[in-house]
Amino acid sequence: MKTRILAIHAHPDDVEILAGGTMALLAAAGHSITIVSMTPGDCGSAELSGDEIAAIRRMEAGSAAARIGAEYRCAEFRDLTIFNDDPSRRRVVEILRRTKPNLVLTSSPIDYMCDHEATSSLVRDACFAAPARNYTTRDVQAAAPLPAIPHLYFMDPVGGVDREGRPVPSDFYVDVESVFAKKTEMLSRHTSQREWLKKQHGIDDYLATMERWTRDIGERAGLKMAEGFRRYKGHPYPQSALLEELLGNHVAVTARGA
Ligand SMILES: [Zn+2]
């Protein structure tokens, strides 16, 4: 059966870096995927205005998603201004109601920067609110409430570590070696970021950094390349292992269990 999957993270390129391989595997298995960035990455340039870089990054993110036949949308928040407040939650609920996901993947509750952490709590709470009929989004053409809370999973934090540099354990790991070329192809569509970092760091390390992180996570699972995930355990979110089942033998379960 085809599952509707929503991968929603803070900035254009976060989903590609942290879950691009997993998205490629799910897309190849025929599932329908929407990738949403909360912002269009409007602070991701030292030369262009916010609007100019945002326009470029929306196109790049659309192009990256298209590599696996996924749809891309931007929630049109702005960099460093994502907060878990009333209007923001209603906006995220409207996105959930329009995309009707069975399965949602979002950022880690603990991560290196504020937008990532705010996105995590916003999406978590929006999943809870999306089926509530009396929770209106004030949208002119508001979509219908979801029939139920979707399955919710957290991606790893960037680099797989918390703010103290300690490893954040995943519930399970997805072996992405077979789709690593596709993951790289997706991330390489974010040309503006690669160029920006090249200028900032003096070396072309955008793709290399992603590869190092993917190898580091792989090492934890005894794999060459991996991406890690945790299922949100809060009551009353669904607790069946939907993502693990969809990925089948690409999943390596750790001692912590899934
Ligand atoms: Zn980010």
PDB file of C-alpha atoms and ligand atoms in Angstrom:
ATOM      1  CA  MET A   1       0.000   0.000   0.000  1.00  0.00           C
ATOM      2  CA  LYS A   2       1.189   3.482  -0.841  1.00  0.00           C
ATOM      3  CA  THR A   3       1.997   5.575   2.234  1.00  0.00           C
ATOM      4  CA  ARG A   4       1.899   9.365   2.267  1.00  0.00           C
ATOM      5  CA  ILE A   5       5.095  10.626   3.869  1.00  0.00           C
ATOM      6  CA  LEU A   6       5.857  14.164   4.986  1.00  0.00           C
ATOM      7  CA  ALA A   7       9.473  15.076   5.767  1.00  0.00           C
ATOM      8  CA  ILE A   8       9.502  18.510   7.347  1.00  0.00           C
ATOM      9  CA  HIS A   9      12.621  20.244   8.624  1.00  0.00           C
ATOM     10  CA  ALA A  10      13.784  23.795   9.217  1.00  0.00           C
ATOM     11  CA  HIS A  11      15.828  24.756   6.158  1.00  0.00           C
ATOM     12  CA  PRO A  12      16.233  23.728   2.530  1.00  0.00           C
ATOM     13  CA  ASP A  13      18.873  20.919   2.527  1.00  0.00           C
ATOM     14  CA  ASP A  14      18.262  19.615   6.089  1.00  0.00           C
ATOM     15  CA  VAL A  15      16.076  16.714   4.890  1.00  0.00           C
ATOM     16  CA  GLU A  16      18.613  15.829   2.193  1.00  0.00           C
ATOM     17  CA  ILE A  17      21.492  15.814   4.712  1.00  0.00           C
ATOM     18  CA  LEU A  18      19.731  13.878   7.477  1.00  0.00           C
ATOM     19  CA  ALA A  19      17.251  11.668   5.646  1.00  0.00           C
ATOM     20  CA  GLY A  20      17.946  11.966   1.898  1.00  0.00           C
ATOM     21  CA  GLY A  21      18.905   8.300   1.564  1.00  0.00           C
ATOM     22  CA  THR A  22      15.849   7.129   3.472  1.00  0.00           C
ATOM     23  CA  MET A  23      13.616   9.335   1.298  1.00  0.00           C
ATOM     24  CA  ALA A  24      15.242   7.842  -1.807  1.00  0.00           C
ATOM     25  CA  LEU A  25      14.536   4.296  -0.559  1.00  0.00           C
ATOM     26  CA  LEU A  26      10.904   5.134   0.251  1.00  0.00           C
ATOM     27  CA  ALA A  27      10.412   6.862  -3.102  1.00  0.00           C
ATOM     28  CA  ALA A  28      11.871   3.865  -4.940  1.00  0.00           C
ATOM     29  CA  ALA A  29       9.371   1.666  -3.082  1.00  0.00           C
ATOM     30  CA  GLY A  30       6.552   3.761  -4.580  1.00  0.00           C
ATOM     31  CA  HIS A  31       5.513   5.858  -1.581  1.00  0.00           C
ATOM     32  CA  SER A  32       4.373   9.427  -2.003  1.00  0.00           C
ATOM     33  CA  ILE A  33       6.754  11.952  -0.479  1.00  0.00           C
ATOM     34  CA  THR A  34       6.454  15.653   0.293  1.00  0.00           C
ATOM     35  CA  ILE A  35       9.485  17.540   1.550  1.00  0.00           C
ATOM     36  CA  VAL A  36       8.772  20.771   3.419  1.00  0.00           C
ATOM     37  CA  SER A  37      11.276  23.325   4.661  1.00  0.00           C
ATOM     38  CA  MET A  38       9.978  25.729   7.293  1.00  0.00           C
ATOM     39  CA  THR A  39      11.996  28.606   5.809  1.00  0.00           C
ATOM     40  CA  PRO A  40      13.380  29.272   2.320  1.00  0.00           C
ATOM     41  CA  GLY A  41      16.866  29.706   3.845  1.00  0.00           C
ATOM     42  CA  ASP A  42      16.741  33.503   3.562  1.00  0.00           C
ATOM     43  CA  CYS A  43      19.843  34.026   5.746  1.00  0.00           C
ATOM     44  CA  GLY A  44      21.976  31.637   3.699  1.00  0.00           C
ATOM     45  CA  SER A  45      23.932  34.245   1.772  1.00  0.00           C
ATOM     46  CA  ALA A  46      26.476  36.953   2.538  1.00  0.00           C
ATOM     47  CA  GLU A  47      25.815  38.802  -0.742  1.00  0.00           C
ATOM     48  CA  LEU A  48      22.211  38.428  -1.839  1.00  0.00           C
ATOM     49  CA  SER A  49      19.181  39.892  -0.097  1.00  0.00           C
ATOM     50  CA  GLY A  50      16.878  37.606   1.871  1.00  0.00           C
ATOM     51  CA  ASP A  51      14.299  37.585  -0.937  1.00  0.00           C
ATOM     52  CA  GLU A  52      16.924  36.927  -3.617  1.00  0.00           C
ATOM     53  CA  ILE A  53      18.544  33.957  -1.867  1.00  0.00           C
ATOM     54  CA  ALA A  54      15.120  32.634  -0.831  1.00  0.00           C
ATOM     55  CA  ALA A  55      13.977  32.514  -4.469  1.00  0.00           C
ATOM     56  CA  ILE A  56      17.126  30.591  -5.450  1.00  0.00           C
ATOM     57  CA  ARG A  57      16.856  28.170  -2.548  1.00  0.00           C
ATOM     58  CA  ARG A  58      13.194  27.341  -3.178  1.00  0.00           C
ATOM     59  CA  MET A  59      14.178  26.365  -6.724  1.00  0.00           C
ATOM     60  CA  GLU A  60      17.141  24.322  -5.525  1.00  0.00           C
ATOM     61  CA  ALA A  61      15.001  22.494  -2.949  1.00  0.00           C
ATOM     62  CA  GLY A  62      12.356  21.763  -5.594  1.00  0.00           C
ATOM     63  CA  SER A  63      15.030  20.398  -7.877  1.00  0.00           C
ATOM     64  CA  ALA A  64      16.496  18.198  -5.106  1.00  0.00           C
ATOM     65  CA  ALA A  65      13.060  16.763  -4.265  1.00  0.00           C
ATOM     66  CA  ALA A  66      12.373  16.134  -7.956  1.00  0.00           C
ATOM     67  CA  ARG A  67      15.434  13.790  -8.081  1.00  0.00           C
ATOM     68  CA  ILE A  68      13.297  11.215  -6.270  1.00  0.00           C
ATOM     69  CA  GLY A  69       9.917  12.313  -7.623  1.00  0.00           C
ATOM     70  CA  ALA A  70       8.998  14.084  -4.373  1.00  0.00           C
ATOM     71  CA  GLU A  71       7.063  17.315  -4.070  1.00  0.00           C
ATOM     72  CA  TYR A  72       8.620  20.324  -2.319  1.00  0.00           C
ATOM     73  CA  ARG A  73       6.860  23.061  -0.370  1.00  0.00           C
ATOM     74  CA  CYS A  74       8.074  25.922   1.778  1.00  0.00           C
ATOM     75  CA  ALA A  75       6.139  26.871   4.917  1.00  0.00           C
ATOM     76  CA  GLU A  76       7.438  30.455   4.516  1.00  0.00           C
ATOM     77  CA  PHE A  77       8.685  31.070   8.006  1.00  0.00           C
ATOM     78  CA  ARG A  78      11.977  32.991   8.093  1.00  0.00           C
ATOM     79  CA  ASP A  79      15.412  31.923   9.326  1.00  0.00           C
ATOM     80  CA  LEU A  80      15.926  32.374  13.079  1.00  0.00           C
ATOM     81  CA  THR A  81      12.263  33.314  13.572  1.00  0.00           C
ATOM     82  CA  ILE A  82      10.612  29.912  14.068  1.00  0.00           C
ATOM     83  CA  PHE A  83       8.787  29.759  17.390  1.00  0.00           C
ATOM     84  CA  ASN A  84       6.248  27.349  18.810  1.00  0.00           C
ATOM     85  CA  ASP A  85       3.421  29.852  19.165  1.00  0.00           C
ATOM     86  CA  ASP A  86      -0.263  29.902  18.260  1.00  0.00           C
ATOM     87  CA  PRO A  87      -0.148  31.272  14.659  1.00  0.00           C
ATOM     88  CA  SER A  88       2.867  29.091  13.788  1.00  0.00           C
ATOM     89  CA  ARG A  89       1.198  25.924  15.046  1.00  0.00           C
ATOM     90  CA  ARG A  90      -1.955  26.678  13.054  1.00  0.00           C
ATOM     91  CA  ARG A  91       0.163  27.176   9.930  1.00  0.00           C
ATOM     92  CA  VAL A  92       1.907  23.827  10.390  1.00  0.00           C
ATOM     93  CA  VAL A  93      -1.440  22.129  11.078  1.00  0.00           C
ATOM     94  CA  GLU A  94      -2.742  23.484   7.763  1.00  0.00           C
ATOM     95  CA  ILE A  95       0.285  21.967   5.989  1.00  0.00           C
ATOM     96  CA  LEU A  96      -0.418  18.613   7.650  1.00  0.00           C
ATOM     97  CA  ARG A  97      -4.096  18.733   6.702  1.00  0.00           C
ATOM     98  CA  ARG A  98      -3.253  19.546   3.082  1.00  0.00           C
ATOM     99  CA  THR A  99      -0.598  16.862   2.675  1.00  0.00           C
ATOM    100  CA  LYS A 100      -2.547  14.240   4.706  1.00  0.00           C
ATOM    101  CA  PRO A 101       0.484  12.211   5.780  1.00  0.00           C
ATOM    102  CA  ASN A 102       0.313   8.784   7.432  1.00  0.00           C
ATOM    103  CA  LEU A 103       3.917   9.250   8.454  1.00  0.00           C
ATOM    104  CA  VAL A 104       5.778  12.426   9.467  1.00  0.00           C
ATOM    105  CA  LEU A 105       9.533  12.821   9.886  1.00  0.00           C
ATOM    106  CA  THR A 106      10.919  15.953  11.481  1.00  0.00           C
ATOM    107  CA  SER A 107      13.946  17.434  13.208  1.00  0.00           C
ATOM    108  CA  SER A 108      15.437  16.213  16.468  1.00  0.00           C
ATOM    109  CA  PRO A 109      14.108  17.835  19.675  1.00  0.00           C
ATOM    110  CA  ILE A 110      17.756  18.466  20.618  1.00  0.00           C
ATOM    111  CA  ASP A 111      19.895  19.952  17.875  1.00  0.00           C
ATOM    112  CA  TYR A 112      22.591  22.535  17.367  1.00  0.00           C
ATOM    113  CA  MET A 113      20.400  25.503  16.456  1.00  0.00           C
ATOM    114  CA  CYS A 114      17.115  27.122  17.442  1.00  0.00           C
ATOM    115  CA  ASP A 115      15.191  26.676  14.161  1.00  0.00           C
ATOM    116  CA  HIS A 116      15.748  22.917  14.264  1.00  0.00           C
ATOM    117  CA  GLU A 117      14.512  22.584  17.847  1.00  0.00           C
ATOM    118  CA  ALA A 118      11.513  24.892  17.311  1.00  0.00           C
ATOM    119  CA  THR A 119      10.535  22.958  14.183  1.00  0.00           C
ATOM    120  CA  SER A 120      10.643  19.709  16.158  1.00  0.00           C
ATOM    121  CA  SER A 121       8.269  20.877  18.883  1.00  0.00           C
ATOM    122  CA  LEU A 122       5.979  22.683  16.420  1.00  0.00           C
ATOM    123  CA  VAL A 123       5.585  19.631  14.195  1.00  0.00           C
ATOM    124  CA  ARG A 124       5.133  17.341  17.203  1.00  0.00           C
ATOM    125  CA  ASP A 125       2.312  19.516  18.536  1.00  0.00           C
ATOM    126  CA  ALA A 126       0.783  20.080  15.093  1.00  0.00           C
ATOM    127  CA  CYS A 127       0.532  16.287  14.631  1.00  0.00           C
ATOM    128  CA  PHE A 128      -1.518  16.174  17.843  1.00  0.00           C
ATOM    129  CA  ALA A 129      -3.715  19.122  16.797  1.00  0.00           C
ATOM    130  CA  ALA A 130      -4.303  18.184  13.142  1.00  0.00           C
ATOM    131  CA  PRO A 131      -7.195  15.736  13.831  1.00  0.00           C
ATOM    132  CA  ALA A 132      -8.913  18.108  16.298  1.00  0.00           C
ATOM    133  CA  ARG A 133     -11.984  19.393  14.464  1.00  0.00           C
ATOM    134  CA  ASN A 134     -12.411  22.500  16.624  1.00  0.00           C
ATOM    135  CA  TYR A 135      -8.781  23.522  16.147  1.00  0.00           C
ATOM    136  CA  THR A 136      -9.188  25.774  13.121  1.00  0.00           C
ATOM    137  CA  THR A 137      -6.328  27.151  11.064  1.00  0.00           C
ATOM    138  CA  ARG A 138      -8.149  30.346  10.024  1.00  0.00           C
ATOM    139  CA  ASP A 139      -7.190  29.589   6.433  1.00  0.00           C
ATOM    140  CA  VAL A 140      -9.731  30.860   3.893  1.00  0.00           C
ATOM    141  CA  GLN A 141      -9.891  27.460   2.236  1.00  0.00           C
ATOM    142  CA  ALA A 142      -8.956  25.370   5.246  1.00  0.00           C
ATOM    143  CA  ALA A 143      -8.387  21.669   4.635  1.00  0.00           C
ATOM    144  CA  ALA A 144     -10.312  19.008   6.572  1.00  0.00           C
ATOM    145  CA  PRO A 145      -8.901  17.667   9.865  1.00  0.00           C
ATOM    146  CA  LEU A 146      -6.765  14.522   9.639  1.00  0.00           C
ATOM    147  CA  PRO A 147      -8.564  11.269  10.503  1.00  0.00           C
ATOM    148  CA  ALA A 148      -5.927  10.472  13.155  1.00  0.00           C
ATOM    149  CA  ILE A 149      -2.568  11.557  14.563  1.00  0.00           C
ATOM    150  CA  PRO A 150       0.096  10.447  12.056  1.00  0.00           C
ATOM    151  CA  HIS A 151       3.117   8.319  12.953  1.00  0.00           C
ATOM    152  CA  LEU A 152       5.892  10.663  14.059  1.00  0.00           C
ATOM    153  CA  TYR A 153       9.633  10.093  13.805  1.00  0.00           C
ATOM    154  CA  PHE A 154      12.592  12.320  14.612  1.00  0.00           C
ATOM    155  CA  MET A 155      15.637  12.469  12.373  1.00  0.00           C
ATOM    156  CA  ASP A 156      19.063  12.552  14.007  1.00  0.00           C
ATOM    157  CA  PRO A 157      20.442  15.926  15.071  1.00  0.00           C
ATOM    158  CA  VAL A 158      23.024  17.358  12.685  1.00  0.00           C
ATOM    159  CA  GLY A 159      26.236  15.342  13.072  1.00  0.00           C
ATOM    160  CA  GLY A 160      24.402  12.881  15.345  1.00  0.00           C
ATOM    161  CA  VAL A 161      25.346  14.806  18.481  1.00  0.00           C
ATOM    162  CA  ASP A 162      23.712  17.086  21.069  1.00  0.00           C
ATOM    163  CA  ARG A 163      24.797  20.606  22.013  1.00  0.00           C
ATOM    164  CA  GLU A 164      27.566  19.181  24.250  1.00  0.00           C
ATOM    165  CA  GLY A 165      28.913  17.069  21.404  1.00  0.00           C
ATOM    166  CA  ARG A 166      27.619  13.830  22.954  1.00  0.00           C
ATOM    167  CA  PRO A 167      26.244  11.199  20.566  1.00  0.00           C
ATOM    168  CA  VAL A 168      22.439  11.091  20.464  1.00  0.00           C
ATOM    169  CA  PRO A 169      21.442   7.428  20.151  1.00  0.00           C
ATOM    170  CA  SER A 170      18.922   6.497  17.466  1.00  0.00           C
ATOM    171  CA  ASP A 171      16.228   3.831  17.888  1.00  0.00           C
ATOM    172  CA  PHE A 172      17.253   2.282  14.592  1.00  0.00           C
ATOM    173  CA  TYR A 173      19.439   2.913  11.568  1.00  0.00           C
ATOM    174  CA  VAL A 174      18.639   2.848   7.880  1.00  0.00           C
ATOM    175  CA  ASP A 175      21.323   1.424   5.598  1.00  0.00           C
ATOM    176  CA  VAL A 176      21.630   4.026   2.833  1.00  0.00           C
ATOM    177  CA  GLU A 177      24.753   2.732   1.105  1.00  0.00           C
ATOM    178  CA  SER A 178      22.782   1.580  -1.955  1.00  0.00           C
ATOM    179  CA  VAL A 179      21.242   5.035  -2.444  1.00  0.00           C
ATOM    180  CA  PHE A 180      24.161   7.169  -1.329  1.00  0.00           C
ATOM    181  CA  ALA A 181      24.786   8.381  -4.891  1.00  0.00           C
ATOM    182  CA  LYS A 182      21.161   9.527  -5.055  1.00  0.00           C
ATOM    183  CA  LYS A 183      21.475  11.281  -1.692  1.00  0.00           C
ATOM    184  CA  THR A 184      24.574  13.087  -2.963  1.00  0.00           C
ATOM    185  CA  GLU A 185      22.790  14.009  -6.186  1.00  0.00           C
ATOM    186  CA  MET A 186      19.923  15.512  -4.168  1.00  0.00           C
ATOM    187  CA  LEU A 187      22.202  17.545  -1.922  1.00  0.00           C
ATOM    188  CA  SER A 188      24.308  18.744  -4.837  1.00  0.00           C
ATOM    189  CA  ARG A 189      21.233  20.549  -6.203  1.00  0.00           C
ATOM    190  CA  HIS A 190      21.698  23.042  -3.352  1.00  0.00           C
ATOM    191  CA  THR A 191      24.364  24.819  -5.375  1.00  0.00           C
ATOM    192  CA  SER A 192      24.091  28.159  -3.585  1.00  0.00           C
ATOM    193  CA  GLN A 193      24.963  26.544  -0.235  1.00  0.00           C
ATOM    194  CA  ARG A 194      27.881  24.645  -1.657  1.00  0.00           C
ATOM    195  CA  GLU A 195      29.264  27.867  -3.168  1.00  0.00           C
ATOM    196  CA  TRP A 196      28.598  29.862  -0.002  1.00  0.00           C
ATOM    197  CA  LEU A 197      30.390  27.350   2.214  1.00  0.00           C
ATOM    198  CA  LYS A 198      33.256  27.117  -0.260  1.00  0.00           C
ATOM    199  CA  LYS A 199      33.725  30.859   0.107  1.00  0.00           C
ATOM    200  CA  GLN A 200      33.277  30.785   3.901  1.00  0.00           C
ATOM    201  CA  HIS A 201      35.539  27.803   4.617  1.00  0.00           C
ATOM    202  CA  GLY A 202      37.904  28.071   1.679  1.00  0.00           C
ATOM    203  CA  ILE A 203      37.323  24.390   0.832  1.00  0.00           C
ATOM    204  CA  ASP A 204      34.579  22.577  -1.029  1.00  0.00           C
ATOM    205  CA  ASP A 205      33.354  20.559   1.965  1.00  0.00           C
ATOM    206  CA  TYR A 206      29.558  20.690   1.637  1.00  0.00           C
ATOM    207  CA  LEU A 207      29.133  17.218   0.169  1.00  0.00           C
ATOM    208  CA  ALA A 208      32.167  15.858   2.048  1.00  0.00           C
ATOM    209  CA  THR A 209      30.704  16.913   5.403  1.00  0.00           C
ATOM    210  CA  MET A 210      27.406  15.188   4.650  1.00  0.00           C
ATOM    211  CA  GLU A 211      29.333  12.055   3.639  1.00  0.00           C
ATOM    212  CA  ARG A 212      31.360  12.121   6.870  1.00  0.00           C
ATOM    213  CA  TRP A 213      28.210  12.428   8.992  1.00  0.00           C
ATOM    214  CA  THR A 214      26.499   9.618   7.076  1.00  0.00           C
ATOM    215  CA  ARG A 215      29.579   7.399   7.611  1.00  0.00           C
ATOM    216  CA  ASP A 216      29.778   8.330  11.318  1.00  0.00           C
ATOM    217  CA  ILE A 217      26.152   7.297  11.862  1.00  0.00           C
ATOM    218  CA  GLY A 218      26.821   4.144   9.850  1.00  0.00           C
ATOM    219  CA  GLU A 219      29.699   3.239  12.153  1.00  0.00           C
ATOM    220  CA  ARG A 220      27.345   3.223  15.151  1.00  0.00           C
ATOM    221  CA  ALA A 221      25.235   0.584  13.434  1.00  0.00           C
ATOM    222  CA  GLY A 222      28.081  -1.461  11.948  1.00  0.00           C
ATOM    223  CA  LEU A 223      27.153  -0.180   8.487  1.00  0.00           C
ATOM    224  CA  LYS A 224      29.071   1.837   5.907  1.00  0.00           C
ATOM    225  CA  MET A 225      26.452   4.559   5.471  1.00  0.00           C
ATOM    226  CA  ALA A 226      23.391   5.120   7.622  1.00  0.00           C
ATOM    227  CA  GLU A 227      20.740   7.554   8.786  1.00  0.00           C
ATOM    228  CA  GLY A 228      19.245   7.222  12.269  1.00  0.00           C
ATOM    229  CA  PHE A 229      15.707   7.792  13.523  1.00  0.00           C
ATOM    230  CA  ARG A 230      13.682   7.751  16.742  1.00  0.00           C
ATOM    231  CA  ARG A 231       9.963   7.144  17.035  1.00  0.00           C
ATOM    232  CA  TYR A 232       8.145   9.708  19.169  1.00  0.00           C
ATOM    233  CA  LYS A 233       6.868   7.811  22.205  1.00  0.00           C
ATOM    234  CA  GLY A 234       4.287  10.281  23.541  1.00  0.00           C
ATOM    235  CA  HIS A 235       0.777   9.131  24.273  1.00  0.00           C
ATOM    236  CA  PRO A 236      -1.409   8.926  22.121  1.00  0.00           C
ATOM    237  CA  TYR A 237       0.761   8.954  19.005  1.00  0.00           C
ATOM    238  CA  PRO A 238       0.698   5.684  17.039  1.00  0.00           C
ATOM    239  CA  GLN A 239       3.403   3.278  18.226  1.00  0.00           C
ATOM    240  CA  SER A 240       3.444   0.637  15.511  1.00  0.00           C
ATOM    241  CA  ALA A 241       6.739   0.479  13.624  1.00  0.00           C
ATOM    242  CA  LEU A 242       5.440   1.927  10.339  1.00  0.00           C
ATOM    243  CA  LEU A 243       8.687   3.447   9.067  1.00  0.00           C
ATOM    244  CA  GLU A 244      10.679   0.342   9.966  1.00  0.00           C
ATOM    245  CA  GLU A 245       8.127  -1.863   8.178  1.00  0.00           C
ATOM    246  CA  LEU A 246       8.204   0.271   5.025  1.00  0.00           C
ATOM    247  CA  LEU A 247      12.009   0.061   4.923  1.00  0.00           C
ATOM    248  CA  GLY A 248      12.165  -3.691   5.600  1.00  0.00           C
ATOM    249  CA  ASN A 249      15.650  -5.140   5.419  1.00  0.00           C
ATOM    250  CA  HIS A 250      17.265  -1.720   5.020  1.00  0.00           C
ATOM    251  CA  VAL A 251      16.752  -1.264   8.773  1.00  0.00           C
ATOM    252  CA  ALA A 252      19.336  -2.177  11.399  1.00  0.00           C
ATOM    253  CA  VAL A 253      17.902  -2.194  14.912  1.00  0.00           C
ATOM    254  CA  THR A 254      20.286  -1.298  17.720  1.00  0.00           C
ATOM    255  CA  ALA A 255      20.511  -2.681  21.240  1.00  0.00           C
ATOM    256  CA  ARG A 256      18.226   0.121  22.424  1.00  0.00           C
ATOM    257  CA  GLY A 257      15.431  -1.430  20.342  1.00  0.00           C
ATOM    258  CA  ALA A 258      12.775   0.166  18.156  1.00  0.00           C
TER     259      ALA A 258
HETATM  260 ZN    ZN B   1      19.017  23.612   9.148  1.00  0.00          ZN
END
